[in-house]
Coordinates of C-alpha atoms in Angstrom, one line a residue:
Chain P
M896 CA -36.2 -12.4 -16.6
Q897 CA -36.4 -8.7 -17.8
T898 CA -38.3 -8.4 -20.9
S899 CA -37.6 -4.8 -22.0
S900 CA -36.3 -4.0 -25.0
Q901 CA -32.6 -3.0 -23.4
Q902 CA -32.0 -6.3 -22.2
Q903 CA -32.3 -8.0 -25.6
A904 CA -29.4 -6.0 -27.0
T905 CA -27.0 -9.0 -28.2
A906 CA -23.9 -8.5 -26.1
T907 CA -21.4 -8.1 -28.2
L908 CA -17.9 -6.5 -27.6
E909 CA -19.3 -3.4 -29.7
V910 CA -22.4 -3.4 -27.6
I911 CA -20.2 -3.9 -24.7
K912 CA -18.1 -1.1 -25.0
N913 CA -20.5 1.4 -26.2
Y914 CA -22.4 1.3 -22.7
F915 CA -19.4 1.6 -20.8
M916 CA -18.3 4.5 -22.4
D917 CA -21.9 6.0 -22.3
L918 CA -21.9 4.9 -18.8
Q919 CA -18.5 7.1 -18.2
D920 CA -19.6 9.7 -20.0
R921 CA -23.3 9.7 -17.5
I922 CA -21.1 9.9 -14.4
C923 CA -18.7 12.3 -14.7
A924 CA -21.9 14.5 -15.9
G925 CA -23.5 13.3 -12.6
L926 CA -20.7 14.3 -10.7
E927 CA -20.1 17.7 -12.0
E928 CA -23.5 18.6 -11.5
E929 CA -23.3 17.6 -8.2
D930 CA -19.6 19.0 -7.7
G931 CA -20.3 22.5 -9.4
K932 CA -17.1 24.0 -9.9
A933 CA -14.6 21.4 -11.3
S934 CA -14.8 19.4 -14.6
F935 CA -13.4 16.5 -15.4
E936 CA -9.9 16.2 -17.3
E937 CA -9.5 13.5 -19.9
D938 CA -6.4 11.9 -20.8
K939 CA -6.4 9.5 -23.3
W940 CA -3.6 6.9 -23.5
E941 CA -2.3 3.5 -25.3
R942 CA -1.6 0.3 -24.2
P943 CA 1.9 -0.8 -26.2
G944 CA 0.4 -4.3 -26.2
G945 CA -3.0 -3.1 -27.7
G946 CA -5.5 -1.4 -26.9
G947 CA -6.1 1.5 -24.2
G948 CA -8.1 4.3 -22.4
R949 CA -9.5 7.1 -21.6
S950 CA -9.0 8.4 -18.1
R951 CA -10.9 11.1 -16.5
V952 CA -9.8 13.0 -13.6
I953 CA -11.6 15.7 -11.2
A954 CA -9.5 17.8 -8.3
N955 CA -9.4 20.7 -6.5
G956 CA -13.2 20.8 -6.6
K957 CA -15.8 22.1 -4.7
V958 CA -16.8 18.7 -3.3
F959 CA -14.4 16.3 -4.7
E960 CA -11.1 16.7 -3.9
K961 CA -9.8 13.9 -6.2
G962 CA -11.5 11.8 -8.3
G963 CA -10.9 8.8 -11.4
V964 CA -13.6 7.8 -13.6
N965 CA -12.0 5.6 -15.8
F966 CA -13.0 3.7 -19.1
S967 CA -10.0 1.4 -20.8
H968 CA -10.1 -1.4 -23.4
V969 CA -7.2 -3.6 -23.2
F970 CA -6.6 -6.6 -26.0
G971 CA -4.1 -8.3 -27.2
E972 CA -1.9 -11.3 -26.5
M973 CA -2.6 -12.7 -22.9
P974 CA 0.4 -12.1 -20.3
E975 CA 1.5 -15.9 -19.8
A976 CA 1.7 -15.2 -15.9
I977 CA -2.2 -14.6 -16.3
T978 CA -2.9 -17.3 -18.6
Q979 CA -1.3 -19.6 -16.0
K980 CA -3.2 -18.4 -13.2
L981 CA -6.0 -18.2 -14.8
G982 CA -5.7 -21.8 -16.3
L983 CA -6.0 -21.1 -19.9
S984 CA -3.8 -22.4 -22.6
A985 CA -0.7 -19.9 -23.5
K986 CA -0.9 -16.9 -26.4
V987 CA -4.5 -17.1 -26.1
H988 CA -6.0 -13.2 -27.3
F989 CA -8.0 -11.3 -25.2
D990 CA -9.8 -8.2 -24.2
A991 CA -10.8 -6.6 -20.7
M992 CA -12.9 -3.6 -21.0
G993 CA -14.3 -1.9 -18.2
V994 CA -15.4 1.5 -16.1
S995 CA -13.8 2.0 -13.0
L996 CA -14.1 5.2 -10.3
V997 CA -13.0 6.0 -7.1
I998 CA -14.0 9.5 -6.5
H999 CA -12.2 10.8 -2.8
P1000 CA -14.2 14.1 -1.4
E1001 CA -13.2 17.1 0.3
S1002 CA -15.5 16.6 3.0
P1003 CA -15.2 14.3 5.6
R1004 CA -19.0 14.5 6.1
V1005 CA -19.1 13.0 2.2
P1006 CA -18.1 9.4 1.7
I1007 CA -15.5 7.7 -0.5
V1008 CA -17.1 6.1 -3.4
H1009 CA -16.5 2.9 -5.9
M1010 CA -17.5 1.3 -8.5
N1011 CA -16.4 -0.7 -11.4
V1012 CA -18.3 -3.1 -14.3
R1013 CA -16.3 -5.0 -16.1
Y1014 CA -15.9 -7.8 -19.3
F1015 CA -13.0 -10.1 -20.2
Q1016 CA -13.4 -12.4 -22.9
T1017 CA -10.6 -14.4 -24.8
G1018 CA -10.3 -16.0 -28.4
D1019 CA -11.7 -19.7 -27.0
G1020 CA -14.8 -18.6 -26.0
T1021 CA -13.7 -17.9 -22.4
H1022 CA -16.0 -14.4 -21.3
W1023 CA -17.0 -13.2 -17.4
F1024 CA -18.9 -10.1 -16.3
G1025 CA -17.9 -8.8 -12.9
G1026 CA -18.3 -5.4 -10.9
G1027 CA -19.5 -3.8 -7.7
I1028 CA -20.0 -0.5 -5.6
D1029 CA -19.1 0.3 -2.3
L1030 CA -18.9 3.0 -0.3
T1031 CA -16.5 4.4 2.2
P1032 CA -18.0 6.5 4.9
I1033 CA -15.6 8.6 7.2
Y1034 CA -18.5 8.8 9.3
V1035 CA -20.9 6.0 9.3
V1036 CA -24.7 7.4 8.8
P1037 CA -26.7 4.1 9.5
E1038 CA -29.6 6.0 7.2
D1039 CA -27.2 7.1 4.5
A1040 CA -26.1 3.4 4.3
T1041 CA -29.5 1.9 4.4
H1042 CA -30.3 4.4 1.2
F1043 CA -27.3 3.1 -0.8
H1044 CA -27.9 -0.5 -0.1
K1045 CA -31.9 -0.1 -1.1
V1046 CA -30.6 1.5 -4.4
L1047 CA -28.3 -1.7 -5.0
K1048 CA -31.0 -4.1 -4.0
S1049 CA -33.5 -2.4 -6.6
A1050 CA -31.0 -3.1 -9.2
C1051 CA -30.5 -6.3 -8.4
D1052 CA -33.9 -7.6 -7.8
P1053 CA -35.0 -7.8 -11.3
F1054 CA -32.2 -10.5 -11.8
G1055 CA -33.1 -12.8 -8.8
E1056 CA -33.7 -12.0 -5.5
H1057 CA -30.7 -14.3 -4.7
K1058 CA -28.8 -11.8 -6.1
Y1059 CA -28.3 -9.1 -3.6
P1060 CA -27.9 -10.9 -0.3
E1061 CA -25.1 -13.0 -2.2
F1062 CA -23.6 -10.2 -3.8
K1063 CA -23.8 -7.5 -0.5
A1064 CA -22.0 -10.5 0.9
W1065 CA -19.2 -11.0 -1.0
C1066 CA -18.1 -7.4 -1.0
D1067 CA -18.3 -7.7 2.8
R1068 CA -15.7 -10.7 2.2
Y1069 CA -13.7 -8.9 -0.4
F1070 CA -13.8 -5.6 1.2
F1071 CA -11.9 -6.3 4.4
L1072 CA -9.0 -5.3 6.0
K1073 CA -7.5 -8.7 7.6
H1074 CA -5.0 -6.9 9.6
R1075 CA -6.9 -4.4 10.8
N1076 CA -10.4 -6.5 11.6
E1077 CA -12.7 -4.2 9.7
T1078 CA -14.5 -3.8 6.6
R1079 CA -13.0 -0.7 3.9
G1080 CA -17.0 1.0 4.6
I1081 CA -20.4 0.1 4.7
G1082 CA -19.9 -2.3 1.9
G1083 CA -22.4 -2.3 -1.0
I1084 CA -22.0 -5.3 -4.0
F1085 CA -19.3 -7.0 -5.3
F1086 CA -19.8 -10.0 -8.3
D1087 CA -17.0 -11.9 -10.7
H1088 CA -16.7 -13.7 -13.2
L1089 CA -20.7 -14.0 -14.1
K1090 CA -20.3 -16.7 -17.0
A1091 CA -23.2 -17.4 -19.4
S1092 CA -23.6 -20.7 -21.4
N1093 CA -25.5 -19.1 -24.3
D1094 CA -26.5 -16.1 -25.8
E1095 CA -29.2 -15.6 -23.8
E1096 CA -27.4 -15.8 -20.6
K1097 CA -25.0 -13.4 -21.7
A1098 CA -27.4 -10.8 -22.7
E1099 CA -29.1 -11.4 -18.8
N1100 CA -25.7 -10.5 -17.5
F1101 CA -25.2 -7.9 -19.6
A1102 CA -28.3 -6.4 -18.4
F1103 CA -27.6 -7.0 -14.8
V1104 CA -24.2 -5.3 -15.4
R1105 CA -26.3 -2.2 -16.8
S1106 CA -28.7 -2.3 -14.2
V1107 CA -26.0 -2.1 -11.8
G1108 CA -23.8 0.6 -13.7
D1109 CA -26.9 2.5 -14.1
A1110 CA -27.7 2.9 -10.3
F1111 CA -24.8 4.6 -9.3
L1112 CA -25.7 8.1 -9.6
D1113 CA -28.8 6.9 -7.9
A1114 CA -27.0 5.3 -4.8
Y1115 CA -24.3 8.1 -4.2
R1116 CA -25.9 11.3 -5.2
P1117 CA -28.5 12.6 -2.7
I1118 CA -25.5 10.7 0.1
V1119 CA -23.5 13.5 -1.5
A1120 CA -26.3 15.8 -1.9
K1121 CA -27.4 15.8 2.0
S1122 CA -24.1 15.8 3.1
K1123 CA -22.0 18.1 1.0
T1124 CA -22.7 21.3 3.3
L1125 CA -22.5 19.8 6.3
P1126 CA -20.3 21.6 8.5
Y1127 CA -16.5 19.7 9.9
Q1128 CA -13.9 21.0 12.0
D1129 CA -10.2 20.2 11.9
S1130 CA -10.5 16.5 14.5
H1131 CA -13.3 15.3 11.4
K1132 CA -10.6 16.2 8.6
N1133 CA -8.1 14.5 10.9
W1134 CA -9.8 11.3 11.3
Q1135 CA -10.9 11.6 7.7
L1136 CA -7.2 11.4 6.8
L1137 CA -6.7 8.0 8.9
R1138 CA -9.6 6.3 7.3
R1139 CA -7.6 7.3 3.9
S1140 CA -4.7 5.2 5.1
R1141 CA -7.1 2.5 5.1
Y1142 CA -8.3 2.9 2.2
V1143 CA -4.0 3.2 1.2
E1144 CA -4.0 -0.4 2.9
F1145 CA -7.0 -2.0 1.2
N1146 CA -5.9 -1.1 -2.0
L1147 CA -2.0 -1.6 -2.4
V1148 CA -2.4 -4.8 -0.5
Y1149 CA -5.6 -6.6 -1.0
D1150 CA -7.4 -5.3 -3.8
K1151 CA -6.8 -7.6 -6.9
G1152 CA -7.8 -5.7 -9.6
T1153 CA -4.7 -2.9 -8.1
K1154 CA -2.2 -6.3 -8.2
F1155 CA -3.7 -7.3 -11.5
G1156 CA -2.9 -4.1 -13.0
L1157 CA 0.9 -3.5 -11.6
D1158 CA 1.9 -7.0 -12.2
T1159 CA 0.9 -6.7 -15.7
N1160 CA 2.9 -3.3 -16.3
G1161 CA -0.9 -2.2 -16.4
R1162 CA -0.8 2.0 -16.6
T1163 CA 0.3 3.2 -13.0
E1164 CA -1.3 6.6 -13.1
S1165 CA -4.3 5.0 -14.0
I1166 CA -4.7 2.1 -11.7
L1167 CA -3.4 4.3 -8.6
M1168 CA -5.8 6.9 -9.9
S1169 CA -8.3 5.2 -6.6
M1170 CA -4.9 6.8 -4.3
P1171 CA -6.9 9.7 -1.6
P1172 CA -4.8 12.9 -2.1
L1173 CA -3.8 12.8 1.1
A1174 CA -3.4 10.4 4.2
A1175 CA -2.4 10.2 7.3
W1176 CA -0.8 7.3 9.9
K1177 CA -0.7 7.6 13.6
Y1178 CA 0.9 4.7 15.4
N1179 CA -1.7 2.9 17.5
Y1180 CA -4.8 5.4 17.2
Q1181 CA -7.9 4.9 19.0
P1182 CA -10.9 6.4 19.4
E1183 CA -11.9 8.3 22.1
D1184 CA -15.2 6.3 24.1
D1185 CA -18.7 7.3 22.6
S1186 CA -17.1 9.6 20.0
E1187 CA -18.7 9.4 16.7
E1188 CA -15.4 8.0 15.7
A1189 CA -15.8 5.0 18.1
F1190 CA -19.4 4.6 16.3
T1191 CA -18.0 4.3 12.9
Q1192 CA -15.5 2.2 14.0
A1193 CA -17.7 0.1 15.6
H1194 CA -19.6 -0.5 12.4
L1195 CA -17.0 -1.6 10.0
K1196 CA -18.2 -5.4 10.2
P1197 CA -20.6 -7.2 7.8
L1198 CA -24.3 -5.5 8.9
D1199 CA -28.1 -5.7 7.3
W1200 CA -28.3 -2.2 6.6
L1201 CA -31.5 -2.8 4.6
S1202 CA -32.9 -3.5 8.6
I1203 CA -30.6 -1.8 10.9
Chain A
M1197 CA 38.3 -12.5 9.0
Q1198 CA 38.1 -10.7 12.2
T1199 CA 40.2 -11.1 15.2
S1200 CA 38.3 -9.1 17.7
S1201 CA 37.2 -10.4 20.9
Q1202 CA 33.8 -9.1 19.9
Q1203 CA 34.1 -11.3 16.9
Q1204 CA 34.7 -14.3 18.9
A1205 CA 31.3 -14.3 20.6
T1206 CA 29.4 -17.3 20.5
A1207 CA 26.4 -16.7 18.9
T1208 CA 23.6 -18.2 20.6
L1209 CA 20.1 -17.0 20.9
E1210 CA 21.1 -15.4 23.8
V1211 CA 24.0 -13.4 23.0
I1212 CA 21.9 -12.1 19.6
K1213 CA 19.0 -11.2 21.9
N1214 CA 21.1 -9.3 23.7
Y1215 CA 23.0 -7.5 21.2
F1216 CA 19.8 -6.6 19.0
M1217 CA 18.3 -5.4 22.4
D1218 CA 21.2 -3.2 22.9
L1219 CA 21.4 -2.1 19.7
Q1220 CA 17.8 -0.7 19.8
D1221 CA 19.1 1.0 22.9
R1222 CA 22.0 2.9 21.3
I1223 CA 20.2 3.8 18.3
C1224 CA 17.2 5.5 19.9
A1225 CA 19.6 7.4 22.5
G1226 CA 21.6 8.7 19.4
L1227 CA 18.2 9.6 17.7
E1228 CA 16.5 11.3 20.5
E1229 CA 19.9 13.3 20.9
E1230 CA 20.0 14.7 17.4
D1231 CA 16.7 15.2 18.0
G1232 CA 17.3 17.4 20.5
K1233 CA 13.2 17.4 21.8
A1234 CA 11.5 14.7 21.7
S1235 CA 11.9 11.2 23.2
F1236 CA 11.2 7.3 22.1
E1237 CA 7.8 5.7 23.8
E1238 CA 7.8 1.9 24.5
D1239 CA 4.8 -0.4 23.9
K1240 CA 5.6 -3.7 25.5
W1241 CA 3.7 -6.4 23.5
E1242 CA 3.2 -10.0 23.5
R1243 CA 2.1 -12.7 20.4
P1244 CA 0.3 -15.2 21.5
G1245 CA 1.6 -17.9 20.2
G1246 CA 5.2 -17.0 21.6
G1247 CA 7.3 -14.3 22.5
G1248 CA 6.5 -10.5 21.5
G1249 CA 8.6 -7.1 21.5
R1250 CA 9.1 -3.6 22.3
S1251 CA 8.2 -1.0 19.8
R1252 CA 9.5 2.2 20.6
V1253 CA 7.9 5.0 18.7
I1254 CA 9.2 9.3 18.2
A1255 CA 6.6 11.5 17.1
N1256 CA 6.4 15.1 16.6
G1257 CA 10.5 15.7 17.5
K1258 CA 12.1 19.2 16.5
V1259 CA 13.5 16.9 13.7
F1260 CA 11.5 13.5 13.6
E1261 CA 7.7 14.1 12.9
K1262 CA 7.3 10.0 13.5
G1263 CA 9.4 6.9 13.4
G1264 CA 9.8 3.9 15.3
V1265 CA 12.9 1.2 16.2
N1266 CA 11.4 -2.0 17.2
F1267 CA 12.7 -4.9 19.0
S1268 CA 11.4 -8.1 18.7
H1269 CA 11.8 -11.9 19.3
V1270 CA 9.2 -14.2 18.4
F1271 CA 9.1 -17.7 18.8
G1272 CA 6.5 -21.1 18.7
E1273 CA 5.2 -23.7 16.1
M1274 CA 5.9 -22.1 12.5
P1275 CA 2.8 -21.4 10.8
E1276 CA 1.9 -23.6 7.9
A1277 CA 1.9 -21.6 5.2
I1278 CA 5.6 -20.4 5.9
T1279 CA 6.8 -24.0 6.4
Q1280 CA 5.2 -24.6 3.0
K1281 CA 7.1 -21.7 1.7
L1282 CA 10.6 -22.4 2.8
G1283 CA 10.3 -26.1 2.5
L1284 CA 10.3 -26.8 5.9
S1285 CA 9.0 -29.7 8.0
A1286 CA 5.3 -29.0 9.8
K1287 CA 5.6 -28.2 13.2
V1288 CA 8.9 -27.0 13.7
H1289 CA 9.9 -24.7 16.4
F1290 CA 11.1 -21.0 15.1
D1291 CA 12.8 -18.6 16.6
A1292 CA 12.7 -14.7 15.0
M1293 CA 14.3 -11.5 15.8
G1294 CA 16.0 -8.4 15.0
V1295 CA 15.9 -4.7 15.2
S1296 CA 13.8 -3.0 12.8
L1297 CA 13.6 1.2 12.3
V1298 CA 11.9 3.8 10.0
I1299 CA 12.2 7.0 10.4
H1300 CA 10.5 10.1 9.0
P1301 CA 11.7 13.4 9.6
E1302 CA 9.6 16.5 9.4
S1303 CA 11.8 18.5 7.1
P1304 CA 12.3 17.1 3.3
R1305 CA 16.0 18.6 3.9
V1306 CA 16.1 15.4 5.8
P1307 CA 16.3 11.7 4.1
I1308 CA 13.9 9.0 5.4
V1309 CA 15.8 6.1 6.5
H1310 CA 15.5 2.1 7.3
M1311 CA 17.6 -0.4 8.9
N1312 CA 16.6 -4.3 10.3
V1313 CA 18.8 -6.5 11.7
R1314 CA 17.7 -10.3 12.1
Y1315 CA 18.3 -14.1 13.1
F1316 CA 15.6 -16.7 12.0
Q1317 CA 16.2 -20.2 13.6
T1318 CA 14.2 -23.8 13.7
G1319 CA 14.2 -26.3 16.0
D1320 CA 15.7 -28.7 12.9
G1321 CA 18.7 -26.5 12.7
T1322 CA 18.5 -24.2 9.8
H1323 CA 19.2 -20.6 10.6
W1324 CA 20.2 -17.5 8.9
F1325 CA 20.9 -13.5 9.4
G1326 CA 19.8 -10.7 7.3
G1327 CA 19.3 -7.1 7.4
G1328 CA 20.0 -3.9 5.6
I1329 CA 20.3 -0.2 5.7
D1330 CA 18.9 1.9 2.9
L1331 CA 18.3 5.9 2.6
T1332 CA 15.6 7.8 1.3
P1333 CA 16.0 11.8 0.3
I1334 CA 13.3 13.9 -0.8
Y1335 CA 16.1 15.4 -2.4
V1336 CA 18.8 13.5 -3.6
V1337 CA 22.5 15.0 -2.1
P1338 CA 25.5 13.4 -3.9
E1339 CA 27.3 14.2 -1.3
D1340 CA 25.3 12.6 1.5
A1341 CA 24.5 9.2 -0.5
T1342 CA 28.7 9.3 -0.7
H1343 CA 29.2 9.8 3.0
F1344 CA 26.3 7.0 3.2
H1345 CA 27.7 4.2 1.1
K1346 CA 31.2 4.6 2.4
V1347 CA 30.2 4.0 6.0
L1348 CA 28.4 1.1 4.8
K1349 CA 31.4 -0.1 2.6
S1350 CA 33.5 0.4 5.7
A1351 CA 31.2 -1.3 8.1
C1352 CA 31.3 -4.6 5.0
D1353 CA 34.8 -4.7 3.9
P1354 CA 36.6 -6.1 7.2
F1355 CA 34.5 -8.9 6.0
G1356 CA 35.5 -9.3 2.1
E1357 CA 35.7 -6.8 -0.2
H1358 CA 32.9 -8.6 -2.3
K1359 CA 30.2 -8.5 0.6
Y1360 CA 29.7 -4.4 0.2
P1361 CA 29.5 -4.4 -4.1
E1362 CA 27.0 -7.3 -3.8
F1363 CA 24.9 -6.1 -1.0
K1364 CA 24.5 -2.8 -2.1
A1365 CA 23.7 -4.3 -5.9
W1366 CA 21.2 -6.6 -3.7
C1367 CA 19.7 -3.4 -2.3
D1368 CA 19.1 -1.3 -5.6
R1369 CA 17.6 -4.4 -7.2
Y1370 CA 14.9 -5.0 -3.6
F1371 CA 14.3 -1.7 -2.9
F1372 CA 12.7 -1.0 -6.4
L1373 CA 9.3 -0.1 -7.6
K1374 CA 8.5 -1.8 -11.1
H1375 CA 5.6 0.2 -11.3
R1376 CA 7.4 3.6 -10.7
N1377 CA 10.6 2.6 -12.6
E1378 CA 12.5 3.8 -9.9
T1379 CA 14.3 3.1 -6.5
R1380 CA 13.1 3.9 -3.4
G1381 CA 16.0 6.4 -2.6
I1382 CA 19.8 6.1 -2.8
G1383 CA 19.9 2.4 -1.8
G1384 CA 22.4 1.3 0.5
I1385 CA 22.9 -2.4 1.2
F1386 CA 20.4 -5.3 1.6
F1387 CA 21.4 -9.4 2.5
D1388 CA 19.6 -12.3 3.4
H1389 CA 20.0 -15.5 4.2
L1390 CA 23.4 -15.7 5.6
K1391 CA 23.8 -19.0 6.5
A1392 CA 26.7 -21.1 7.8
S1393 CA 28.0 -24.4 7.9
N1394 CA 29.5 -24.6 11.4
D1395 CA 30.0 -22.3 14.7
E1396 CA 32.9 -20.6 13.7
E1397 CA 31.2 -18.9 10.3
K1398 CA 27.9 -18.3 12.5
A1399 CA 29.8 -16.5 14.9
E1400 CA 31.8 -14.7 11.4
N1401 CA 28.1 -13.8 10.4
F1402 CA 27.3 -12.6 13.7
A1403 CA 30.3 -10.2 13.5
F1404 CA 29.2 -8.9 9.9
V1405 CA 25.7 -8.3 11.4
R1406 CA 26.6 -6.4 14.3
S1407 CA 29.0 -4.3 12.2
V1408 CA 26.3 -3.2 10.1
G1409 CA 23.8 -2.5 12.5
D1410 CA 26.8 -0.4 14.7
A1411 CA 27.5 1.8 11.7
F1412 CA 23.9 2.5 11.9
L1413 CA 24.3 5.9 13.5
D1414 CA 27.8 7.2 11.6
A1415 CA 25.9 6.5 8.3
Y1416 CA 22.7 8.6 9.2
R1417 CA 23.7 11.3 12.2
P1418 CA 26.0 13.0 10.4
I1419 CA 23.6 13.8 6.9
V1420 CA 20.5 14.7 10.1
A1421 CA 23.4 17.0 11.6
K1422 CA 23.8 19.1 8.7
S1423 CA 20.5 19.3 6.9
K1424 CA 18.4 19.6 10.5
T1425 CA 18.7 23.2 9.8
L1426 CA 18.4 24.0 6.2
P1427 CA 15.6 26.1 5.0
Y1428 CA 12.6 24.9 2.8
Q1429 CA 8.7 26.0 1.5
D1430 CA 5.9 24.5 1.0
S1431 CA 6.4 23.5 -2.8
H1432 CA 10.1 21.0 -0.7
K1433 CA 7.0 20.0 1.7
N1434 CA 4.8 19.4 -0.8
W1435 CA 7.3 17.1 -2.8
Q1436 CA 8.2 15.2 0.6
L1437 CA 4.4 14.0 0.6
L1438 CA 4.7 12.3 -2.9
R1439 CA 8.1 11.2 -2.6
R1440 CA 6.5 9.5 1.0
S1441 CA 4.0 8.3 -1.2
R1442 CA 6.2 6.4 -2.9
Y1443 CA 7.6 5.0 0.1
V1444 CA 4.4 3.4 1.2
E1445 CA 4.0 1.9 -2.0
F1446 CA 7.0 0.4 -1.4
N1447 CA 6.3 -1.2 1.6
L1448 CA 2.6 -2.2 1.2
V1449 CA 2.9 -3.5 -2.7
Y1450 CA 6.7 -5.0 -2.3
D1451 CA 8.4 -5.0 1.1
K1452 CA 8.6 -9.3 2.1
G1453 CA 8.7 -8.1 6.0
T1454 CA 5.7 -6.3 5.7
K1455 CA 3.5 -8.7 3.9
F1456 CA 5.0 -12.0 5.8
G1457 CA 4.0 -9.7 9.2
L1458 CA 0.9 -9.3 7.5
D1459 CA 0.4 -12.6 6.4
T1460 CA 1.3 -14.4 9.7
N1461 CA -1.2 -12.0 11.9
G1462 CA 1.9 -10.7 13.2
R1463 CA 1.4 -6.9 15.2
T1464 CA -0.1 -4.1 12.6
E1465 CA 0.8 -1.3 14.9
S1466 CA 4.1 -2.6 14.7
I1467 CA 4.5 -3.6 11.2
L1468 CA 3.0 -0.4 9.9
M1469 CA 5.1 1.8 11.8
S1470 CA 7.1 2.1 8.5
M1471 CA 4.0 4.6 7.5
P1472 CA 4.7 8.2 6.7
P1473 CA 2.8 10.4 9.1
L1474 CA 1.0 12.1 6.1
A1475 CA 1.7 11.5 2.4
A1476 CA 0.3 12.8 -0.9
W1477 CA -1.2 10.8 -3.8
K1478 CA -1.3 13.3 -7.4
Y1479 CA -2.5 12.4 -10.6
N1480 CA 0.1 12.2 -13.2
Y1481 CA 2.6 14.3 -11.4
Q1482 CA 5.5 15.2 -13.5
P1483 CA 8.7 17.8 -11.4
E1484 CA 9.5 20.4 -13.8
D1485 CA 12.5 20.2 -15.9
D1486 CA 15.9 21.7 -14.4
S1487 CA 14.3 21.5 -10.9
E1488 CA 15.8 20.2 -7.7
E1489 CA 12.9 17.3 -7.7
A1490 CA 13.9 16.7 -11.7
F1491 CA 17.4 16.3 -10.3
T1492 CA 16.3 13.9 -7.9
Q1493 CA 13.8 12.1 -9.6
A1494 CA 16.7 11.4 -12.3
H1495 CA 19.0 10.0 -9.4
L1496 CA 16.6 7.2 -8.3
K1497 CA 18.5 4.5 -10.3
P1498 CA 21.2 2.1 -9.4
L1499 CA 24.2 4.5 -9.5
D1500 CA 27.5 4.3 -7.9
W1501 CA 27.5 7.0 -5.1
L1502 CA 31.0 5.9 -4.2
S1503 CA 32.1 7.5 -7.4
I1504 CA 30.1 10.0 -8.2

């Protein structure tokens, strides 16, 4: 249980929204500082059925080749396709909001990162939080993976020591490419449908989500800082393009958020902001034995990164 | 009604298989001739549950940057996930075979092409043919689109003049990216579940499928021949990379063959042979007014290419 004043904030729609928008601001500022050259450009958009968002895109930076940090809050009458899936009554009002980001660095030495925190509620009282953070290194560096998971564990532990192992395992299951028999990267945490039966529990869930959102820069920036100046060659860049194509495969074949967005006439450019700037497919590519690439390939499975 | 001796061939599994394998040979030979430098490399593979295939890949040619022309014949006990979808009895034996190809040329002046002809049967007597051919120009050239559709119409007409318009419309509906509100290219023909209630009808359907398969080189080669030496610049290449990413989006988000293959533990490398060698995503890219790119974008919708 948290006892901080922050945790006591009543989790109204307005309070959650303000947190998400502030989180977007802080993350963009932190990433710009880390890049040192490019800044985010903002696109405000409106959804015909209700709500909208502010998409922020960084491109051709010194460190970040392409990335998006989106905030959106959409609301209105629930599309029928979804009420059916969720077993909700027809024509119910819904609010869905969150911050979602994917960053594709230029250097193959710097990992791709993804984070999402979200809140959903309907007019008939259903509500939940979801989210997660996961890292996709082009080259797996065990100590960086350990750092990443340690920060996530620290963000989870105050809310119960079962949370990190549970949400870490969920992440490994979720970010898995069945047709490639590999994880998307070194994982992280993933959680969804965090429901509450009273206001106190809801405040606790919101505090947990804040703890995750606030951990993002601590988890990612130190890895970027130490890897962004490392040298690399064309062969590393080619491997990056192949790894990025797996990222594309995951997002278009499996990712529920992407599917949900495309199915419900979401804003395509915001949904597909997660796509890499450039990706390559080679037929039947196999890394050479004992290569750096083979090392990474061998580590694309659920592993206990805290004690590796 | 056809009266040629070819059409009278009894459409046994063996006869259909021989046709498909021969078609694969002829198409590979024709494309190699057109390329003038690279040749197809063959990978034979076996499916644990029964059957297998011969995948043929061309890479880094003078004309063709990456392409695959696959033959496969898989059989065995139908996976339960599929018997349910198709409303078939459990544990039924099935045979599925066909030729499937996607070619990604190096030059943005030369269109991407896709063809598929397939046959499916089950132990309890259900059987059907399916297939289609469609063209995805990076730059739409109306007279080439007209040529392409004329060849396809000629292949269809002997089997009834309703076939071309019906299968052309089906192609426009099928190869449509809803989230982009655009067709994949200038279309072609698409058909599925061509069933027969007696041997004569089945022979007629087989003759139709042969007519489509045999039309492929006539439809595609003249377009390659006239466009492969046209000059282009970096800006054309960049547009090609963007168009290819739409191809990726279609295949991973919508294509039923790809989904079916990935869902049923098909051979991933053969299924994803359709992926381009390199593709790019740019946030919110819009072609300049009155540009060649804007002309193409404006033509990515169902159009009557025969009388344009």
